[in-house]
Each structure stands twice: as C-alpha cells, then as structure tokens.
GROMACS .gro file of C-alpha atoms in nm:
model
  240
    1UNK     CA    1   3.587  -1.820  -1.783
    2UNK     CA    2   3.439  -1.616  -1.500
    3UNK     CA    3   3.148  -1.374  -1.481
    4UNK     CA    4   3.085  -1.236  -1.130
    5UNK     CA    5   2.707  -1.196  -1.136
    6UNK     CA    6   2.411  -1.035  -1.311
    7UNK     CA    7   2.421  -0.697  -1.140
    8UNK     CA    8   2.183  -0.403  -1.175
    9UNK     CA    9   2.337  -0.305  -1.510
   10UNK     CA   10   2.351  -0.657  -1.654
   11UNK     CA   11   2.030  -0.847  -1.728
   12UNK     CA   12   2.122  -1.072  -2.021
   13UNK     CA   13   2.405  -1.323  -2.052
   14UNK     CA   14   2.498  -1.520  -2.364
   15UNK     CA   15   2.700  -1.834  -2.303
   16UNK     CA   16   3.039  -1.859  -2.469
   17UNK     CA   17   3.084  -2.227  -2.383
   18UNK     CA   18   2.751  -2.323  -2.538
   19UNK     CA   19   2.636  -2.088  -2.817
   20UNK     CA   20   2.261  -2.031  -2.805
   21UNK     CA   21   2.235  -2.083  -2.429
   22UNK     CA   22   2.113  -1.766  -2.256
   23UNK     CA   23   2.046  -1.644  -1.904
   24UNK     CA   24   1.809  -1.350  -1.863
   25UNK     CA   25   1.717  -1.164  -1.545
   26UNK     CA   26   1.354  -1.057  -1.544
   27UNK     CA   27   1.177  -0.859  -1.274
   28UNK     CA   28   1.098  -1.165  -1.066
   29UNK     CA   29   1.295  -1.456  -1.212
   30UNK     CA   30   1.608  -1.575  -1.385
   31UNK     CA   31   1.537  -1.764  -1.707
   32UNK     CA   32   1.794  -2.009  -1.840
   33UNK     CA   33   1.704  -2.103  -2.198
   34UNK     CA   34   1.873  -2.385  -2.388
   35UNK     CA   35   1.879  -2.401  -2.770
   36UNK     CA   36   1.785  -2.772  -2.748
   37UNK     CA   37   1.587  -2.997  -2.518
   38UNK     CA   38   1.803  -3.156  -2.249
   39UNK     CA   39   1.787  -3.462  -2.028
   40UNK     CA   40   1.721  -3.330  -1.680
   41UNK     CA   41   1.779  -3.457  -1.327
   42UNK     CA   42   1.665  -3.217  -1.058
   43UNK     CA   43   1.509  -3.149  -0.719
   44UNK     CA   44   1.310  -2.856  -0.861
   45UNK     CA   45   0.970  -2.787  -0.706
   46UNK     CA   46   0.827  -2.792  -1.060
   47UNK     CA   47   0.962  -3.046  -1.310
   48UNK     CA   48   1.172  -3.231  -1.054
   49UNK     CA   49   1.306  -3.584  -1.103
   50UNK     CA   50   1.401  -3.707  -1.451
   51UNK     CA   51   1.263  -3.533  -1.757
   52UNK     CA   52   1.324  -3.331  -2.073
   53UNK     CA   53   1.351  -2.954  -2.049
   54UNK     CA   54   1.472  -2.653  -2.245
   55UNK     CA   55   1.418  -2.387  -1.976
   56UNK     CA   56   1.486  -2.336  -1.607
   57UNK     CA   57   1.323  -2.052  -1.414
   58UNK     CA   58   1.466  -1.950  -1.077
   59UNK     CA   59   1.187  -1.746  -0.920
   60UNK     CA   60   1.232  -1.492  -0.641
   61UNK     CA   61   0.997  -1.492  -0.343
   62UNK     CA   62   1.039  -1.287  -0.027
   63UNK     CA   63   1.079  -1.428   0.324
   64UNK     CA   64   0.707  -1.389   0.391
   65UNK     CA   65   0.613  -1.622   0.104
   66UNK     CA   66   0.322  -1.859   0.182
   67UNK     CA   67   0.464  -2.206   0.109
   68UNK     CA   68   0.135  -2.397   0.120
   69UNK     CA   69   0.100  -2.451  -0.257
   70UNK     CA   70   0.436  -2.384  -0.428
   71UNK     CA   71   0.371  -2.615  -0.725
   72UNK     CA   72   0.047  -2.435  -0.810
   73UNK     CA   73   0.215  -2.096  -0.765
   74UNK     CA   74   0.487  -2.190  -1.014
   75UNK     CA   75   0.235  -2.328  -1.263
   76UNK     CA   76   0.035  -2.006  -1.244
   77UNK     CA   77   0.348  -1.796  -1.307
   78UNK     CA   78   0.450  -2.013  -1.603
   79UNK     CA   79   0.105  -1.962  -1.754
   80UNK     CA   80   0.141  -1.588  -1.703
   81UNK     CA   81   0.487  -1.581  -1.862
   82UNK     CA   82   0.399  -1.816  -2.148
   83UNK     CA   83   0.642  -2.094  -2.051
   84UNK     CA   84   0.563  -2.453  -2.145
   85UNK     CA   85   0.481  -2.641  -1.826
   86UNK     CA   86   0.623  -2.975  -1.940
   87UNK     CA   87   0.963  -2.848  -2.057
   88UNK     CA   88   1.039  -2.585  -1.791
   89UNK     CA   89   1.189  -2.662  -1.451
   90UNK     CA   90   1.092  -2.420  -1.177
   91UNK     CA   91   1.288  -2.323  -0.866
   92UNK     CA   92   1.196  -2.082  -0.588
   93UNK     CA   93   1.457  -1.870  -0.413
   94UNK     CA   94   1.466  -1.611  -0.138
   95UNK     CA   95   1.802  -1.482  -0.268
   96UNK     CA   96   1.815  -1.154  -0.463
   97UNK     CA   97   1.845  -1.236  -0.832
   98UNK     CA   98   2.119  -0.977  -0.889
   99UNK     CA   99   2.341  -1.192  -0.667
  100UNK     CA  100   2.343  -1.477  -0.919
  101UNK     CA  101   2.694  -1.595  -1.012
  102UNK     CA  102   2.788  -1.748  -1.347
  103UNK     CA  103   3.087  -1.961  -1.447
  104UNK     CA  104   3.147  -2.170  -1.758
  105UNK     CA  105   3.416  -2.384  -1.917
  106UNK     CA  106   3.475  -2.536  -2.259
  107UNK     CA  107   3.651  -2.870  -2.315
  108UNK     CA  108   3.708  -3.129  -2.587
  109UNK     CA  109   3.454  -3.373  -2.441
  110UNK     CA  110   3.207  -3.135  -2.274
  111UNK     CA  111   3.117  -2.770  -2.223
  112UNK     CA  112   2.968  -2.651  -1.895
  113UNK     CA  113   2.760  -2.360  -1.768
  114UNK     CA  114   2.670  -2.303  -1.403
  115UNK     CA  115   2.454  -2.036  -1.241
  116UNK     CA  116   2.405  -2.026  -0.864
  117UNK     CA  117   2.201  -1.807  -0.631
  118UNK     CA  118   2.327  -1.852  -0.277
  119UNK     CA  119   2.237  -1.732   0.068
  120UNK     CA  120   2.322  -1.885   0.404
  121UNK     CA  121   2.088  -1.726   0.658
  122UNK     CA  122   1.957  -2.077   0.728
  123UNK     CA  123   2.288  -2.262   0.708
  124UNK     CA  124   2.260  -2.623   0.824
  125UNK     CA  125   2.481  -2.924   0.880
  126UNK     CA  126   2.349  -3.257   0.752
  127UNK     CA  127   2.365  -3.529   1.016
  128UNK     CA  128   2.339  -3.298   1.316
  129UNK     CA  129   2.042  -3.254   1.548
  130UNK     CA  130   1.837  -2.949   1.448
  131UNK     CA  131   1.485  -2.821   1.388
  132UNK     CA  132   1.311  -2.976   1.088
  133UNK     CA  133   1.002  -2.879   0.891
  134UNK     CA  134   0.731  -3.092   0.722
  135UNK     CA  135   0.657  -2.837   0.447
  136UNK     CA  136   0.837  -2.686   0.148
  137UNK     CA  137   1.055  -2.378   0.194
  138UNK     CA  138   1.197  -2.161  -0.091
  139UNK     CA  139   1.555  -2.243  -0.192
  140UNK     CA  140   1.851  -2.064  -0.042
  141UNK     CA  141   2.126  -2.223  -0.256
  142UNK     CA  142   1.989  -2.300  -0.602
  143UNK     CA  143   2.230  -2.444  -0.859
  144UNK     CA  144   2.156  -2.459  -1.232
  145UNK     CA  145   2.421  -2.681  -1.391
  146UNK     CA  146   2.402  -2.724  -1.769
  147UNK     CA  147   2.635  -2.961  -1.956
  148UNK     CA  148   2.674  -2.988  -2.332
  149UNK     CA  149   2.793  -3.349  -2.356
  150UNK     CA  150   2.687  -3.713  -2.374
  151UNK     CA  151   2.626  -3.869  -2.032
  152UNK     CA  152   2.469  -4.187  -1.897
  153UNK     CA  153   2.202  -4.154  -1.629
  154UNK     CA  154   2.451  -4.296  -1.379
  155UNK     CA  155   2.698  -4.022  -1.473
  156UNK     CA  156   2.426  -3.762  -1.426
  157UNK     CA  157   2.364  -3.885  -1.071
  158UNK     CA  158   2.741  -3.880  -1.016
  159UNK     CA  159   2.749  -3.520  -1.147
  160UNK     CA  160   2.489  -3.410  -0.891
  161UNK     CA  161   2.692  -3.580  -0.615
  162UNK     CA  162   3.007  -3.398  -0.725
  163UNK     CA  163   2.822  -3.067  -0.744
  164UNK     CA  164   2.694  -3.109  -0.387
  165UNK     CA  165   3.045  -3.198  -0.265
  166UNK     CA  166   3.178  -2.878  -0.424
  167UNK     CA  167   2.903  -2.673  -0.258
  168UNK     CA  168   2.995  -2.822   0.080
  169UNK     CA  169   3.363  -2.744   0.019
  170UNK     CA  170   3.283  -2.381  -0.064
  171UNK     CA  171   3.078  -2.336   0.253
  172UNK     CA  172   3.349  -2.502   0.464
  173UNK     CA  173   3.621  -2.280   0.319
  174UNK     CA  174   3.408  -1.973   0.388
  175UNK     CA  175   3.348  -2.087   0.745
  176UNK     CA  176   2.968  -2.089   0.705
  177UNK     CA  177   2.804  -2.240   1.012
  178UNK     CA  178   2.480  -2.409   1.109
  179UNK     CA  179   2.252  -2.134   1.237
  180UNK     CA  180   2.140  -2.348   1.533
  181UNK     CA  181   2.444  -2.538   1.658
  182UNK     CA  182   2.744  -2.347   1.525
  183UNK     CA  183   2.893  -2.645   1.341
  184UNK     CA  184   3.034  -2.603   0.989
  185UNK     CA  185   2.735  -2.605   0.751
  186UNK     CA  186   2.707  -2.852   0.463
  187UNK     CA  187   2.435  -2.649   0.294
  188UNK     CA  188   2.116  -2.475   0.395
  189UNK     CA  189   1.781  -2.623   0.487
  190UNK     CA  190   1.635  -2.546   0.142
  191UNK     CA  191   1.892  -2.619  -0.132
  192UNK     CA  192   1.797  -2.733  -0.484
  193UNK     CA  193   1.974  -2.828  -0.806
  194UNK     CA  194   1.885  -2.866  -1.172
  195UNK     CA  195   2.119  -3.062  -1.399
  196UNK     CA  196   2.056  -3.039  -1.774
  197UNK     CA  197   2.251  -3.245  -2.030
  198UNK     CA  198   2.232  -3.193  -2.406
  199UNK     CA  199   2.333  -3.551  -2.503
  200UNK     CA  200   2.493  -3.397  -2.812
  201UNK     CA  201   2.644  -3.652  -3.050
  202UNK     CA  202   2.902  -3.396  -3.160
  203UNK     CA  203   3.124  -3.504  -2.869
  204UNK     CA  204   3.348  -3.810  -2.918
  205UNK     CA  205   3.275  -3.991  -2.591
  206UNK     CA  206   2.987  -4.075  -2.360
  207UNK     CA  207   3.065  -3.993  -1.998
  208UNK     CA  208   2.994  -4.287  -1.768
  209UNK     CA  209   3.154  -4.144  -1.453
  210UNK     CA  210   3.162  -3.795  -1.312
  211UNK     CA  211   3.359  -3.809  -0.988
  212UNK     CA  212   3.629  -3.562  -0.890
  213UNK     CA  213   3.901  -3.772  -1.057
  214UNK     CA  214   3.742  -3.727  -1.401
  215UNK     CA  215   3.793  -3.425  -1.625
  216UNK     CA  216   3.420  -3.355  -1.627
  217UNK     CA  217   3.379  -3.403  -1.253
  218UNK     CA  218   3.672  -3.172  -1.182
  219UNK     CA  219   3.518  -2.905  -1.404
  220UNK     CA  220   3.182  -2.940  -1.227
  221UNK     CA  221   3.357  -2.899  -0.895
  222UNK     CA  222   3.535  -2.582  -1.007
  223UNK     CA  223   3.217  -2.421  -1.143
  224UNK     CA  224   2.992  -2.504  -0.849
  225UNK     CA  225   3.257  -2.412  -0.593
  226UNK     CA  226   3.324  -2.085  -0.770
  227UNK     CA  227   2.963  -1.980  -0.820
  228UNK     CA  228   2.866  -2.056  -0.462
  229UNK     CA  229   3.151  -1.837  -0.335
  230UNK     CA  230   3.087  -1.560  -0.590
  231UNK     CA  231   2.713  -1.544  -0.518
  232UNK     CA  232   2.772  -1.523  -0.144
  233UNK     CA  233   3.038  -1.258  -0.200
  234UNK     CA  234   2.792  -1.059  -0.414
  235UNK     CA  235   2.536  -1.081  -0.134
  236UNK     CA  236   2.788  -0.943   0.115
  237UNK     CA  237   2.837  -1.262   0.314
  238UNK     CA  238   3.158  -1.232   0.515
  239UNK     CA  239   3.357  -1.549   0.596
  240UNK     CA  240   3.391  -1.628   0.966
   0.00000   0.00000   0.00000
C-alpha cells in the first residue's frame, strides 16, 4: 500500500496495516502514536538506544537552528506538548514536514509502517575523506520504521541494517552524490532511524533474522526504499 506524503491538505493518517497506529502532522512536528508500547532501537537524539516507547516525534527546525543543546530543546518541547519524556522518541529534521512519505504492508507474520522525511543537501559517502563535525546536526534523512510482530533483539539490529541498505540503494538509484567529492552518496551527514516493534503474541512466529532474504527483511527494504524516494520526489529533488 502506498501513500505519497502528508501534503498541505492531509494532516492525519490512520494506518491500515496496524489499526490504532496514527501519524499526525502538527505545526512543527510529525507525531507517530502507537496503540501499545513498543520495544525500540534508535539513534534518536531523545530516547535513543534501546527502550520502550509509544510515540515518536519528528520535529522540524530550520537551517539556522542552534545545535548546542538539542536534548534539552526536545525535552522542553515535549513538556510543552504534554508528551511523556520516557516513552517518546524525539528526532530533529531540517526537512519540510509536508514532504514526509508513508508506506505500509500487511503480512501473515508481521505488519509494517514506515514514514521517512528525506533531504540530500548534505549528501555524504561513508568511507570517503570529507569534512566532519564534533557536534550534533539536525537529521536530513529520518526514518520511522514500526513493525507489528515478534522479534529478537538480534533481529531488530538486523532490521536496522537492512533499512540502511535500502536507503543507500535508493540514493544510488537516484544518483545522489556527496556534496564535497561528487561520489555516490550512501546517506547524509545527519541521518537517524527509529525502529519500534510491538512484540505482539498474536503472530505465530518470532523473527530471529531480518536480512534481505527473509520475508520481513524484504518488506523493510521495499518500504524504506520507497519512502526515501517518495520523500525526495515530494521535495523536488531531481535525479542526476
């Protein structure tokens, strides 16, 4: 199932793959709200690492944002919006929220939802010589990947690996290049991901692997690849 993005006329999305899961576009952030608490593995600026969450907020900041205290900035916003600090993951993005892309799939052993905000003004190739920075910068490709299934922690790590591979494939197919050296980009300098897993016992199996040869890994690849391309298309990025 494909939904292009939350445009100016669309501010609320109800998941078909996972009833009760919603994505809402507010003035300054996207809020992904799960009907249950999920196991989480993420690189989010707030709530990163392993944890238990039921919300993810992808917060817009402009290119002049002062990055000195991003954790405190997110905490202050969560207090203002009434979000529980301990169960909400927080991302920062410099991508317009209306350019968010959504894809989801339903299967016998898992249902998946993916929302990506993507920009490539700071495209970068991992492994190449380039300028680096010691401080935090707001995310340019932020992926929120939510899976209604049972998964081991090892499978969750595998899922993140597969998601990143799919992102790289999308950028390569679009011809996105490192802004400094012109090589094919593998991401941007400020990418982030949040993976949430329901651990629902309603599914018959527990996923122990999540590579591209598995049904679940293949589905992750399709959703991440598709949302990265759709979000960039919505933002008017033209392939080289």
